[in-house]
Amino acid sequence: MLSTYRGRFAPSPTGPLHFGSLVAAVGSYLESKSKSGNWLVRMEDLDTPRCIPGAADDILHTLDIFGLRSDEPVMYQSQRTPAYAAALRQLQNSGVAYPCCCTRREISDSALHGIEGPVYPGTCRTGIPTEREARSWRVRTDGQVTEFVDALQGVISQQLETEIGDFVVKRADGLFAYQLAVVVDDAAQDITHIVRGADLLNSTPRQIHLQRLLGLTAPAYMHLPVAVNEAGEKLSKQTLASPVDVSQPVTTLIRVLDFLRQEPPKTLANGNVGTVLDWAIKNWDATKLQGVKSIHA
Ligand code: GLU
């Protein structure tokens, strides 16, 4: 049977893989493989100041230990600048992207607070003063409600203009923003289903807005619960999450399946990575995570 499902895992190489990212990797892999789909890995090494040399290879090596291998050559965002530039041109040509000269300070001084910090007050929407220079490029939002149905989290609605504001697609440091790059790459790789952590739920309406402006097909979304510590903080490099334990991959993989509420049988511990993944693909049931946004790891 020819499969039309194309999923992906898109880590940022800002450090070694930690438990939270392994959960997203395994979840996206199982959802894809249980539907006889292709699973691709994309290295989101776009934010070069945050990337750590060697981290991309280290992540790929770790994924390999867990039997998670990309079905196609790994795409690197650092090599995709011309594609992002073309998308920005398209937005500029249709008049929905505009240059912005505001500094972070100026914005926070005059902004209302939205769901992710200050909402851009629209200062440069009608042009920048002649004595000022453009720093970044923003995309226009409007008063419409952007809505989608997430496979686990249900209906998600956002009014981008008041909750987020016109957002940056090319940053003041010259780098393209994650929101633009991810949309361009998901379309370039014909991704049909995006499975990732619920920490990105708030970003999805911005990505859908960009897909519409660029005339791209929106993929289906499934946001998995994120792993949090005792304080309810997402496990990440910032919260000093430790790298995943690769010395006992079977044990670690079973922990991930437990976390994903797949109820792995005890006997799986006697197998190897291959047998654990086979069981997990056959028995994968994402509905066990319905409505769950975070789980204590
Ligand atoms: N690179 C992003 C991250 O590691 C994930 C992007 C995505 O899955 O859309 O948080």
PDB file of C-alpha atoms and ligand atoms in Angstrom:
ATOM      1  CA  MET A   1       0.000   0.000   0.000  1.00  0.00           C
ATOM      2  CA  LEU A   2       1.360   3.387  -0.914  1.00  0.00           C
ATOM      3  CA  SER A   3       1.289   5.561   2.176  1.00  0.00           C
ATOM      4  CA  THR A   4       0.457   9.232   2.066  1.00  0.00           C
ATOM      5  CA  TYR A   5       1.376   9.870   5.682  1.00  0.00           C
ATOM      6  CA  ARG A   6       4.568  11.910   6.062  1.00  0.00           C
ATOM      7  CA  GLY A   7       5.607  12.805   9.578  1.00  0.00           C
ATOM      8  CA  ARG A   8       8.714  14.417  10.995  1.00  0.00           C
ATOM      9  CA  PHE A   9      10.808  15.158  14.056  1.00  0.00           C
ATOM     10  CA  ALA A  10      12.501  18.553  14.018  1.00  0.00           C
ATOM     11  CA  PRO A  11      14.990  18.990  16.872  1.00  0.00           C
ATOM     12  CA  SER A  12      17.020  22.139  17.464  1.00  0.00           C
ATOM     13  CA  PRO A  13      20.672  21.177  18.032  1.00  0.00           C
ATOM     14  CA  THR A  14      21.108  23.374  21.098  1.00  0.00           C
ATOM     15  CA  GLY A  15      22.366  20.476  23.214  1.00  0.00           C
ATOM     16  CA  PRO A  16      22.061  16.711  23.616  1.00  0.00           C
ATOM     17  CA  LEU A  17      18.657  15.042  23.305  1.00  0.00           C
ATOM     18  CA  HIS A  18      16.828  15.051  26.640  1.00  0.00           C
ATOM     19  CA  PHE A  19      13.837  13.023  27.766  1.00  0.00           C
ATOM     20  CA  GLY A  20      11.284  15.607  26.573  1.00  0.00           C
ATOM     21  CA  SER A  21      12.650  15.646  23.027  1.00  0.00           C
ATOM     22  CA  LEU A  22      12.904  11.850  22.944  1.00  0.00           C
ATOM     23  CA  VAL A  23       9.183  11.750  23.779  1.00  0.00           C
ATOM     24  CA  ALA A  24       8.438  13.942  20.729  1.00  0.00           C
ATOM     25  CA  ALA A  25      10.740  11.817  18.563  1.00  0.00           C
ATOM     26  CA  VAL A  26       9.163   8.519  19.654  1.00  0.00           C
ATOM     27  CA  GLY A  27       5.590   9.872  19.515  1.00  0.00           C
ATOM     28  CA  SER A  28       5.990  11.243  16.002  1.00  0.00           C
ATOM     29  CA  TYR A  29       7.731   8.034  14.891  1.00  0.00           C
ATOM     30  CA  LEU A  30       5.048   5.720  16.290  1.00  0.00           C
ATOM     31  CA  GLU A  31       2.164   7.785  14.944  1.00  0.00           C
ATOM     32  CA  SER A  32       3.813   7.721  11.519  1.00  0.00           C
ATOM     33  CA  LYS A  33       4.859   4.063  11.482  1.00  0.00           C
ATOM     34  CA  SER A  34       1.506   2.851  12.823  1.00  0.00           C
ATOM     35  CA  LYS A  35       0.012   4.435   9.704  1.00  0.00           C
ATOM     36  CA  SER A  36       2.711   2.935   7.430  1.00  0.00           C
ATOM     37  CA  GLY A  37       4.042   6.432   6.944  1.00  0.00           C
ATOM     38  CA  ASN A  38       7.419   7.960   6.286  1.00  0.00           C
ATOM     39  CA  TRP A  39       9.212   9.610   9.174  1.00  0.00           C
ATOM     40  CA  LEU A  40      11.741  12.349   8.476  1.00  0.00           C
ATOM     41  CA  VAL A  41      14.258  14.110  10.685  1.00  0.00           C
ATOM     42  CA  ARG A  42      14.924  17.792  10.124  1.00  0.00           C
ATOM     43  CA  MET A  43      17.697  19.593  11.977  1.00  0.00           C
ATOM     44  CA  GLU A  44      16.466  23.032  12.987  1.00  0.00           C
ATOM     45  CA  ASP A  45      19.926  24.562  13.153  1.00  0.00           C
ATOM     46  CA  LEU A  46      18.707  27.946  12.018  1.00  0.00           C
ATOM     47  CA  ASP A  47      19.225  29.911  15.209  1.00  0.00           C
ATOM     48  CA  THR A  48      22.994  29.676  14.837  1.00  0.00           C
ATOM     49  CA  PRO A  49      23.871  31.612  18.029  1.00  0.00           C
ATOM     50  CA  ARG A  50      21.991  28.979  20.056  1.00  0.00           C
ATOM     51  CA  CYS A  51      23.367  25.934  18.212  1.00  0.00           C
ATOM     52  CA  ILE A  52      26.132  23.919  19.842  1.00  0.00           C
ATOM     53  CA  PRO A  53      28.822  22.486  17.547  1.00  0.00           C
ATOM     54  CA  GLY A  54      28.517  18.696  17.375  1.00  0.00           C
ATOM     55  CA  ALA A  55      24.990  18.649  18.856  1.00  0.00           C
ATOM     56  CA  ALA A  56      23.303  17.762  15.536  1.00  0.00           C
ATOM     57  CA  ASP A  57      25.486  14.673  15.051  1.00  0.00           C
ATOM     58  CA  ASP A  58      25.088  13.784  18.684  1.00  0.00           C
ATOM     59  CA  ILE A  59      21.280  13.925  18.403  1.00  0.00           C
ATOM     60  CA  LEU A  60      21.299  11.786  15.238  1.00  0.00           C
ATOM     61  CA  HIS A  61      23.559   9.261  16.942  1.00  0.00           C
ATOM     62  CA  THR A  62      21.258   9.123  19.970  1.00  0.00           C
ATOM     63  CA  LEU A  63      18.185   8.657  17.752  1.00  0.00           C
ATOM     64  CA  ASP A  64      20.012   5.832  15.998  1.00  0.00           C
ATOM     65  CA  ILE A  65      20.629   4.055  19.312  1.00  0.00           C
ATOM     66  CA  PHE A  66      16.870   4.134  19.874  1.00  0.00           C
ATOM     67  CA  GLY A  67      16.251   2.705  16.391  1.00  0.00           C
ATOM     68  CA  LEU A  68      14.800   5.991  15.117  1.00  0.00           C
ATOM     69  CA  ARG A  69      16.166   6.583  11.619  1.00  0.00           C
ATOM     70  CA  SER A  70      15.021   9.139   9.080  1.00  0.00           C
ATOM     71  CA  ASP A  71      13.490   7.582   5.963  1.00  0.00           C
ATOM     72  CA  GLU A  72      15.042  10.329   3.841  1.00  0.00           C
ATOM     73  CA  PRO A  73      18.270  12.347   4.057  1.00  0.00           C
ATOM     74  CA  VAL A  74      18.205  14.724   7.034  1.00  0.00           C
ATOM     75  CA  MET A  75      17.321  18.279   6.049  1.00  0.00           C
ATOM     76  CA  TYR A  76      19.387  21.051   7.659  1.00  0.00           C
ATOM     77  CA  GLN A  77      17.750  24.448   8.036  1.00  0.00           C
ATOM     78  CA  SER A  78      21.156  26.140   7.913  1.00  0.00           C
ATOM     79  CA  GLN A  79      21.244  25.192   4.215  1.00  0.00           C
ATOM     80  CA  ARG A  80      17.783  26.467   3.408  1.00  0.00           C
ATOM     81  CA  THR A  81      18.252  30.256   3.502  1.00  0.00           C
ATOM     82  CA  PRO A  82      17.323  30.802  -0.188  1.00  0.00           C
ATOM     83  CA  ALA A  83      13.960  29.072   0.365  1.00  0.00           C
ATOM     84  CA  TYR A  84      13.189  31.281   3.375  1.00  0.00           C
ATOM     85  CA  ALA A  85      14.248  34.386   1.445  1.00  0.00           C
ATOM     86  CA  ALA A  86      11.894  33.414  -1.390  1.00  0.00           C
ATOM     87  CA  ALA A  87       9.004  32.990   1.054  1.00  0.00           C
ATOM     88  CA  LEU A  88       9.737  36.397   2.599  1.00  0.00           C
ATOM     89  CA  ARG A  89       9.763  37.944  -0.893  1.00  0.00           C
ATOM     90  CA  GLN A  90       6.383  36.402  -1.564  1.00  0.00           C
ATOM     91  CA  LEU A  91       5.029  37.954   1.652  1.00  0.00           C
ATOM     92  CA  GLN A  92       6.624  41.315   0.784  1.00  0.00           C
ATOM     93  CA  ASN A  93       5.221  41.272  -2.746  1.00  0.00           C
ATOM     94  CA  SER A  94       1.727  40.638  -1.494  1.00  0.00           C
ATOM     95  CA  GLY A  95       2.081  43.483   1.023  1.00  0.00           C
ATOM     96  CA  VAL A  96       1.598  41.367   4.142  1.00  0.00           C
ATOM     97  CA  ALA A  97       5.175  41.703   5.405  1.00  0.00           C
ATOM     98  CA  TYR A  98       6.575  45.039   6.469  1.00  0.00           C
ATOM     99  CA  PRO A  99       9.898  46.322   7.811  1.00  0.00           C
ATOM    100  CA  CYS A 100      10.019  47.256  11.479  1.00  0.00           C
ATOM    101  CA  CYS A 101      12.542  49.541  13.178  1.00  0.00           C
ATOM    102  CA  CYS A 102      11.385  49.042  16.762  1.00  0.00           C
ATOM    103  CA  THR A 103      13.779  47.840  19.405  1.00  0.00           C
ATOM    104  CA  ARG A 104      12.754  45.292  21.995  1.00  0.00           C
ATOM    105  CA  ARG A 105      12.783  48.095  24.560  1.00  0.00           C
ATOM    106  CA  GLU A 106      10.487  50.336  22.514  1.00  0.00           C
ATOM    107  CA  ILE A 107       8.038  47.479  22.066  1.00  0.00           C
ATOM    108  CA  SER A 108       7.924  46.466  25.717  1.00  0.00           C
ATOM    109  CA  ASP A 109       7.460  50.119  26.734  1.00  0.00           C
ATOM    110  CA  SER A 110       4.272  50.507  24.715  1.00  0.00           C
ATOM    111  CA  ALA A 111       2.904  47.010  24.371  1.00  0.00           C
ATOM    112  CA  LEU A 112      -0.015  45.199  25.896  1.00  0.00           C
ATOM    113  CA  HIS A 113       0.742  41.784  27.266  1.00  0.00           C
ATOM    114  CA  GLY A 114      -0.299  38.809  25.126  1.00  0.00           C
ATOM    115  CA  ILE A 115      -0.034  35.067  25.611  1.00  0.00           C
ATOM    116  CA  GLU A 116       3.653  35.059  24.742  1.00  0.00           C
ATOM    117  CA  GLY A 117       4.912  38.377  26.030  1.00  0.00           C
ATOM    118  CA  PRO A 118       4.383  41.824  24.542  1.00  0.00           C
ATOM    119  CA  VAL A 119       1.921  42.216  21.669  1.00  0.00           C
ATOM    120  CA  TYR A 120       3.512  44.340  18.969  1.00  0.00           C
ATOM    121  CA  PRO A 121       1.604  47.667  19.002  1.00  0.00           C
ATOM    122  CA  GLY A 122       1.736  48.077  15.214  1.00  0.00           C
ATOM    123  CA  THR A 123       4.045  51.086  15.261  1.00  0.00           C
ATOM    124  CA  CYS A 124       5.631  50.375  11.845  1.00  0.00           C
ATOM    125  CA  ARG A 125       2.532  48.998  10.121  1.00  0.00           C
ATOM    126  CA  THR A 126       2.181  52.100   7.974  1.00  0.00           C
ATOM    127  CA  GLY A 127       5.900  52.627   7.371  1.00  0.00           C
ATOM    128  CA  ILE A 128       9.019  53.537   9.303  1.00  0.00           C
ATOM    129  CA  PRO A 129      10.174  57.113   9.935  1.00  0.00           C
ATOM    130  CA  THR A 130      12.789  58.202   7.343  1.00  0.00           C
ATOM    131  CA  GLU A 131      15.517  58.721   9.944  1.00  0.00           C
ATOM    132  CA  ARG A 132      15.124  55.177  11.265  1.00  0.00           C
ATOM    133  CA  GLU A 133      16.414  51.923   9.775  1.00  0.00           C
ATOM    134  CA  ALA A 134      14.547  48.655   9.333  1.00  0.00           C
ATOM    135  CA  ARG A 135      15.672  46.025  11.827  1.00  0.00           C
ATOM    136  CA  SER A 136      13.301  43.145  11.318  1.00  0.00           C
ATOM    137  CA  TRP A 137      10.423  42.062   9.078  1.00  0.00           C
ATOM    138  CA  ARG A 138       6.989  41.394  10.489  1.00  0.00           C
ATOM    139  CA  VAL A 139       3.929  39.789   9.063  1.00  0.00           C
ATOM    140  CA  ARG A 140       0.527  41.409   9.454  1.00  0.00           C
ATOM    141  CA  THR A 141      -2.124  39.724  11.554  1.00  0.00           C
ATOM    142  CA  ASP A 142      -5.802  40.581  11.461  1.00  0.00           C
ATOM    143  CA  GLY A 143      -8.798  40.430  13.741  1.00  0.00           C
ATOM    144  CA  GLN A 144      -9.904  37.054  12.440  1.00  0.00           C
ATOM    145  CA  VAL A 145      -9.845  34.033  14.700  1.00  0.00           C
ATOM    146  CA  THR A 146      -7.427  31.337  13.545  1.00  0.00           C
ATOM    147  CA  GLU A 147      -8.729  27.944  14.521  1.00  0.00           C
ATOM    148  CA  PHE A 148      -7.705  24.325  14.063  1.00  0.00           C
ATOM    149  CA  VAL A 149      -8.635  20.955  15.511  1.00  0.00           C
ATOM    150  CA  ASP A 150      -5.731  19.249  17.203  1.00  0.00           C
ATOM    151  CA  ALA A 151      -5.890  15.444  17.233  1.00  0.00           C
ATOM    152  CA  LEU A 152      -5.344  15.381  21.020  1.00  0.00           C
ATOM    153  CA  GLN A 153      -5.996  18.877  22.319  1.00  0.00           C
ATOM    154  CA  GLY A 154      -9.267  19.554  20.488  1.00  0.00           C
ATOM    155  CA  VAL A 155     -10.295  22.911  19.034  1.00  0.00           C
ATOM    156  CA  ILE A 156      -7.625  25.577  19.432  1.00  0.00           C
ATOM    157  CA  SER A 157      -8.545  29.185  18.615  1.00  0.00           C
ATOM    158  CA  GLN A 158      -6.446  32.287  18.680  1.00  0.00           C
ATOM    159  CA  GLN A 159      -7.072  35.841  17.652  1.00  0.00           C
ATOM    160  CA  LEU A 160      -3.575  36.562  16.432  1.00  0.00           C
ATOM    161  CA  GLU A 161      -3.896  40.327  16.332  1.00  0.00           C
ATOM    162  CA  THR A 162      -4.757  40.728  20.014  1.00  0.00           C
ATOM    163  CA  GLU A 163      -3.127  37.648  21.506  1.00  0.00           C
ATOM    164  CA  ILE A 164       0.175  37.603  19.613  1.00  0.00           C
ATOM    165  CA  GLY A 165       0.352  40.678  17.370  1.00  0.00           C
ATOM    166  CA  ASP A 166       2.176  41.134  14.065  1.00  0.00           C
ATOM    167  CA  PHE A 167       5.081  38.719  14.431  1.00  0.00           C
ATOM    168  CA  VAL A 168       8.674  38.626  13.242  1.00  0.00           C
ATOM    169  CA  VAL A 169       9.540  36.522  10.190  1.00  0.00           C
ATOM    170  CA  LYS A 170      13.064  37.882   9.759  1.00  0.00           C
ATOM    171  CA  ARG A 171      14.890  38.888  12.892  1.00  0.00           C
ATOM    172  CA  ALA A 172      16.955  41.987  13.617  1.00  0.00           C
ATOM    173  CA  ASP A 173      20.106  39.809  13.574  1.00  0.00           C
ATOM    174  CA  GLY A 174      19.320  38.837   9.966  1.00  0.00           C
ATOM    175  CA  LEU A 175      18.200  35.284  10.743  1.00  0.00           C
ATOM    176  CA  PHE A 176      14.863  33.964   9.549  1.00  0.00           C
ATOM    177  CA  ALA A 177      12.423  33.241  12.348  1.00  0.00           C
ATOM    178  CA  TYR A 178      11.433  29.723  13.371  1.00  0.00           C
ATOM    179  CA  GLN A 179       7.763  30.403  12.495  1.00  0.00           C
ATOM    180  CA  LEU A 180       8.603  31.097   8.847  1.00  0.00           C
ATOM    181  CA  ALA A 181      11.261  28.411   8.430  1.00  0.00           C
ATOM    182  CA  VAL A 182       9.122  25.639   9.899  1.00  0.00           C
ATOM    183  CA  VAL A 183       6.220  26.439   7.567  1.00  0.00           C
ATOM    184  CA  VAL A 184       8.432  26.604   4.488  1.00  0.00           C
ATOM    185  CA  ASP A 185      10.170  23.324   5.352  1.00  0.00           C
ATOM    186  CA  ASP A 186       7.071  21.363   6.336  1.00  0.00           C
ATOM    187  CA  ALA A 187       5.639  22.275   2.929  1.00  0.00           C
ATOM    188  CA  ALA A 188       8.902  21.551   1.062  1.00  0.00           C
ATOM    189  CA  GLN A 189       9.043  18.100   2.663  1.00  0.00           C
ATOM    190  CA  ASP A 190       5.341  17.436   1.963  1.00  0.00           C
ATOM    191  CA  ILE A 191       4.698  16.811   5.637  1.00  0.00           C
ATOM    192  CA  THR A 192       1.088  15.729   6.097  1.00  0.00           C
ATOM    193  CA  HIS A 193       1.048  15.244   9.882  1.00  0.00           C
ATOM    194  CA  ILE A 194       2.902  17.175  12.561  1.00  0.00           C
ATOM    195  CA  VAL A 195       3.315  15.470  15.933  1.00  0.00           C
ATOM    196  CA  ARG A 196       5.250  17.515  18.505  1.00  0.00           C
ATOM    197  CA  GLY A 197       5.156  18.784  22.078  1.00  0.00           C
ATOM    198  CA  ALA A 198       2.242  20.835  23.413  1.00  0.00           C
ATOM    199  CA  ASP A 199       4.722  23.641  24.191  1.00  0.00           C
ATOM    200  CA  LEU A 200       4.325  24.528  20.500  1.00  0.00           C
ATOM    201  CA  LEU A 201       0.528  24.645  20.600  1.00  0.00           C
ATOM    202  CA  ASN A 202       0.568  28.449  20.828  1.00  0.00           C
ATOM    203  CA  SER A 203       2.785  28.676  17.745  1.00  0.00           C
ATOM    204  CA  THR A 204       0.474  26.675  15.507  1.00  0.00           C
ATOM    205  CA  PRO A 205      -2.019  29.479  14.697  1.00  0.00           C
ATOM    206  CA  ARG A 206       0.921  31.656  13.536  1.00  0.00           C
ATOM    207  CA  GLN A 207       2.069  28.813  11.319  1.00  0.00           C
ATOM    208  CA  ILE A 208      -1.422  28.317   9.904  1.00  0.00           C
ATOM    209  CA  HIS A 209      -1.634  32.081   9.245  1.00  0.00           C
ATOM    210  CA  LEU A 210       1.643  31.906   7.288  1.00  0.00           C
ATOM    211  CA  GLN A 211       0.515  28.798   5.385  1.00  0.00           C
ATOM    212  CA  ARG A 212      -2.556  30.703   4.252  1.00  0.00           C
ATOM    213  CA  LEU A 213      -0.575  33.787   3.233  1.00  0.00           C
ATOM    214  CA  LEU A 214       1.890  31.637   1.291  1.00  0.00           C
ATOM    215  CA  GLY A 215      -0.813  29.482  -0.311  1.00  0.00           C
ATOM    216  CA  LEU A 216       0.429  26.274   1.332  1.00  0.00           C
ATOM    217  CA  THR A 217      -1.632  23.289   2.454  1.00  0.00           C
ATOM    218  CA  ALA A 218      -1.967  22.992   6.214  1.00  0.00           C
ATOM    219  CA  PRO A 219      -0.856  19.657   7.684  1.00  0.00           C
ATOM    220  CA  ALA A 220      -2.806  17.916  10.462  1.00  0.00           C
ATOM    221  CA  TYR A 221      -1.562  18.593  14.004  1.00  0.00           C
ATOM    222  CA  MET A 222      -1.176  16.452  17.101  1.00  0.00           C
ATOM    223  CA  HIS A 223       0.390  18.030  20.176  1.00  0.00           C
ATOM    224  CA  LEU A 224       1.728  15.511  22.696  1.00  0.00           C
ATOM    225  CA  PRO A 225       1.983  16.209  26.421  1.00  0.00           C
ATOM    226  CA  VAL A 226       5.279  17.783  27.415  1.00  0.00           C
ATOM    227  CA  ALA A 227       7.473  16.341  30.130  1.00  0.00           C
ATOM    228  CA  VAL A 228       7.627  18.631  33.159  1.00  0.00           C
ATOM    229  CA  ASN A 229       9.613  18.607  36.408  1.00  0.00           C
ATOM    230  CA  GLU A 230       8.249  18.900  39.972  1.00  0.00           C
ATOM    231  CA  ALA A 231       7.908  22.650  39.520  1.00  0.00           C
ATOM    232  CA  GLY A 232       5.744  22.117  36.415  1.00  0.00           C
ATOM    233  CA  GLU A 233       8.501  23.471  34.142  1.00  0.00           C
ATOM    234  CA  LYS A 234       9.129  21.889  30.758  1.00  0.00           C
ATOM    235  CA  LEU A 235      12.237  19.702  30.718  1.00  0.00           C
ATOM    236  CA  SER A 236      14.651  21.580  28.539  1.00  0.00           C
ATOM    237  CA  LYS A 237      18.203  22.772  28.444  1.00  0.00           C
ATOM    238  CA  GLN A 238      17.059  25.884  30.316  1.00  0.00           C
ATOM    239  CA  THR A 239      15.708  23.791  33.204  1.00  0.00           C
ATOM    240  CA  LEU A 240      18.920  21.755  33.098  1.00  0.00           C
ATOM    241  CA  ALA A 241      17.265  18.520  31.963  1.00  0.00           C
ATOM    242  CA  SER A 242      19.861  15.780  31.746  1.00  0.00           C
ATOM    243  CA  PRO A 243      20.661  14.057  28.439  1.00  0.00           C
ATOM    244  CA  VAL A 244      18.782  10.784  27.819  1.00  0.00           C
ATOM    245  CA  ASP A 245      20.419   7.655  29.153  1.00  0.00           C
ATOM    246  CA  VAL A 246      21.784   5.812  26.115  1.00  0.00           C
ATOM    247  CA  SER A 247      23.563   3.148  28.170  1.00  0.00           C
ATOM    248  CA  GLN A 248      20.265   1.276  28.651  1.00  0.00           C
ATOM    249  CA  PRO A 249      18.205   2.122  25.574  1.00  0.00           C
ATOM    250  CA  VAL A 250      15.520  -0.521  26.205  1.00  0.00           C
ATOM    251  CA  THR A 251      14.842   0.778  29.716  1.00  0.00           C
ATOM    252  CA  THR A 252      14.752   4.374  28.483  1.00  0.00           C
ATOM    253  CA  LEU A 253      12.458   3.505  25.587  1.00  0.00           C
ATOM    254  CA  ILE A 254      10.059   1.716  27.943  1.00  0.00           C
ATOM    255  CA  ARG A 255      10.072   4.829  30.169  1.00  0.00           C
ATOM    256  CA  VAL A 256       9.069   6.891  27.129  1.00  0.00           C
ATOM    257  CA  LEU A 257       6.234   4.442  26.346  1.00  0.00           C
ATOM    258  CA  ASP A 258       5.101   4.617  29.978  1.00  0.00           C
ATOM    259  CA  PHE A 259       5.150   8.386  29.768  1.00  0.00           C
ATOM    260  CA  LEU A 260       3.056   8.206  26.587  1.00  0.00           C
ATOM    261  CA  ARG A 261       0.562   5.993  28.524  1.00  0.00           C
ATOM    262  CA  GLN A 262       0.970   3.064  26.162  1.00  0.00           C
ATOM    263  CA  GLU A 263       1.082   0.567  29.059  1.00  0.00           C
ATOM    264  CA  PRO A 264       4.046  -1.492  27.808  1.00  0.00           C
ATOM    265  CA  PRO A 265       4.028  -5.069  29.216  1.00  0.00           C
ATOM    266  CA  LYS A 266       6.806  -5.948  31.673  1.00  0.00           C
ATOM    267  CA  THR A 267       8.163  -8.662  29.340  1.00  0.00           C
ATOM    268  CA  LEU A 268       9.285  -5.999  26.858  1.00  0.00           C
ATOM    269  CA  ALA A 269      12.239  -5.314  29.154  1.00  0.00           C
ATOM    270  CA  ASN A 270      13.727  -8.656  28.039  1.00  0.00           C
ATOM    271  CA  GLY A 271      13.801  -7.618  24.387  1.00  0.00           C
ATOM    272  CA  ASN A 272      15.906  -5.225  22.377  1.00  0.00           C
ATOM    273  CA  VAL A 273      15.210  -1.817  20.865  1.00  0.00           C
ATOM    274  CA  GLY A 274      13.791  -3.454  17.721  1.00  0.00           C
ATOM    275  CA  THR A 275      11.291  -5.635  19.575  1.00  0.00           C
ATOM    276  CA  VAL A 276      10.209  -2.744  21.795  1.00  0.00           C
ATOM    277  CA  LEU A 277       9.594  -0.502  18.774  1.00  0.00           C
ATOM    278  CA  ASP A 278       7.726  -3.288  16.951  1.00  0.00           C
ATOM    279  CA  TRP A 279       5.421  -3.760  19.931  1.00  0.00           C
ATOM    280  CA  ALA A 280       4.958  -0.006  20.236  1.00  0.00           C
ATOM    281  CA  ILE A 281       4.076   0.450  16.545  1.00  0.00           C
ATOM    282  CA  LYS A 282       1.530  -2.380  16.649  1.00  0.00           C
ATOM    283  CA  ASN A 283      -0.062  -1.184  19.865  1.00  0.00           C
ATOM    284  CA  TRP A 284       0.249   2.589  19.460  1.00  0.00           C
ATOM    285  CA  ASP A 285      -2.883   4.301  20.715  1.00  0.00           C
ATOM    286  CA  ALA A 286      -2.616   8.073  20.797  1.00  0.00           C
ATOM    287  CA  THR A 287      -6.142   8.429  22.211  1.00  0.00           C
ATOM    288  CA  LYS A 288      -4.694   7.482  25.619  1.00  0.00           C
ATOM    289  CA  LEU A 289      -3.261  11.014  25.632  1.00  0.00           C
ATOM    290  CA  GLN A 290      -6.470  12.818  24.729  1.00  0.00           C
ATOM    291  CA  GLY A 291      -6.520  16.279  26.278  1.00  0.00           C
ATOM    292  CA  VAL A 292      -3.280  15.789  28.232  1.00  0.00           C
ATOM    293  CA  LYS A 293      -0.932  18.787  27.936  1.00  0.00           C
ATOM    294  CA  SER A 294       1.781  17.888  30.403  1.00  0.00           C
ATOM    295  CA  ILE A 295       2.956  14.918  32.463  1.00  0.00           C
ATOM    296  CA  HIS A 296       5.422  14.819  35.294  1.00  0.00           C
ATOM    297  CA  ALA A 297       8.447  12.830  34.068  1.00  0.00           C
TER     298      ALA A 297
HETATM  299  N1  GLU B   1      12.787  22.818  16.578  1.00  0.00           N
HETATM  300  C1  GLU B   1      11.662  22.940  17.455  1.00  0.00           C
HETATM  301  C2  GLU B   1      12.054  22.538  18.847  1.00  0.00           C
HETATM  302  O1  GLU B   1      12.996  21.781  19.010  1.00  0.00           O
HETATM  303  C3  GLU B   1      10.505  22.058  17.071  1.00  0.00           C
HETATM  304  C4  GLU B   1       9.815  22.532  15.877  1.00  0.00           C
HETATM  305  C5  GLU B   1       8.587  21.746  15.502  1.00  0.00           C
HETATM  306  O2  GLU B   1       8.443  20.564  15.822  1.00  0.00           O
HETATM  307  O3  GLU B   1       7.766  22.355  14.838  1.00  0.00           O
HETATM  308  O4  GLU B   1      11.411  22.971  19.777  1.00  0.00           O
END
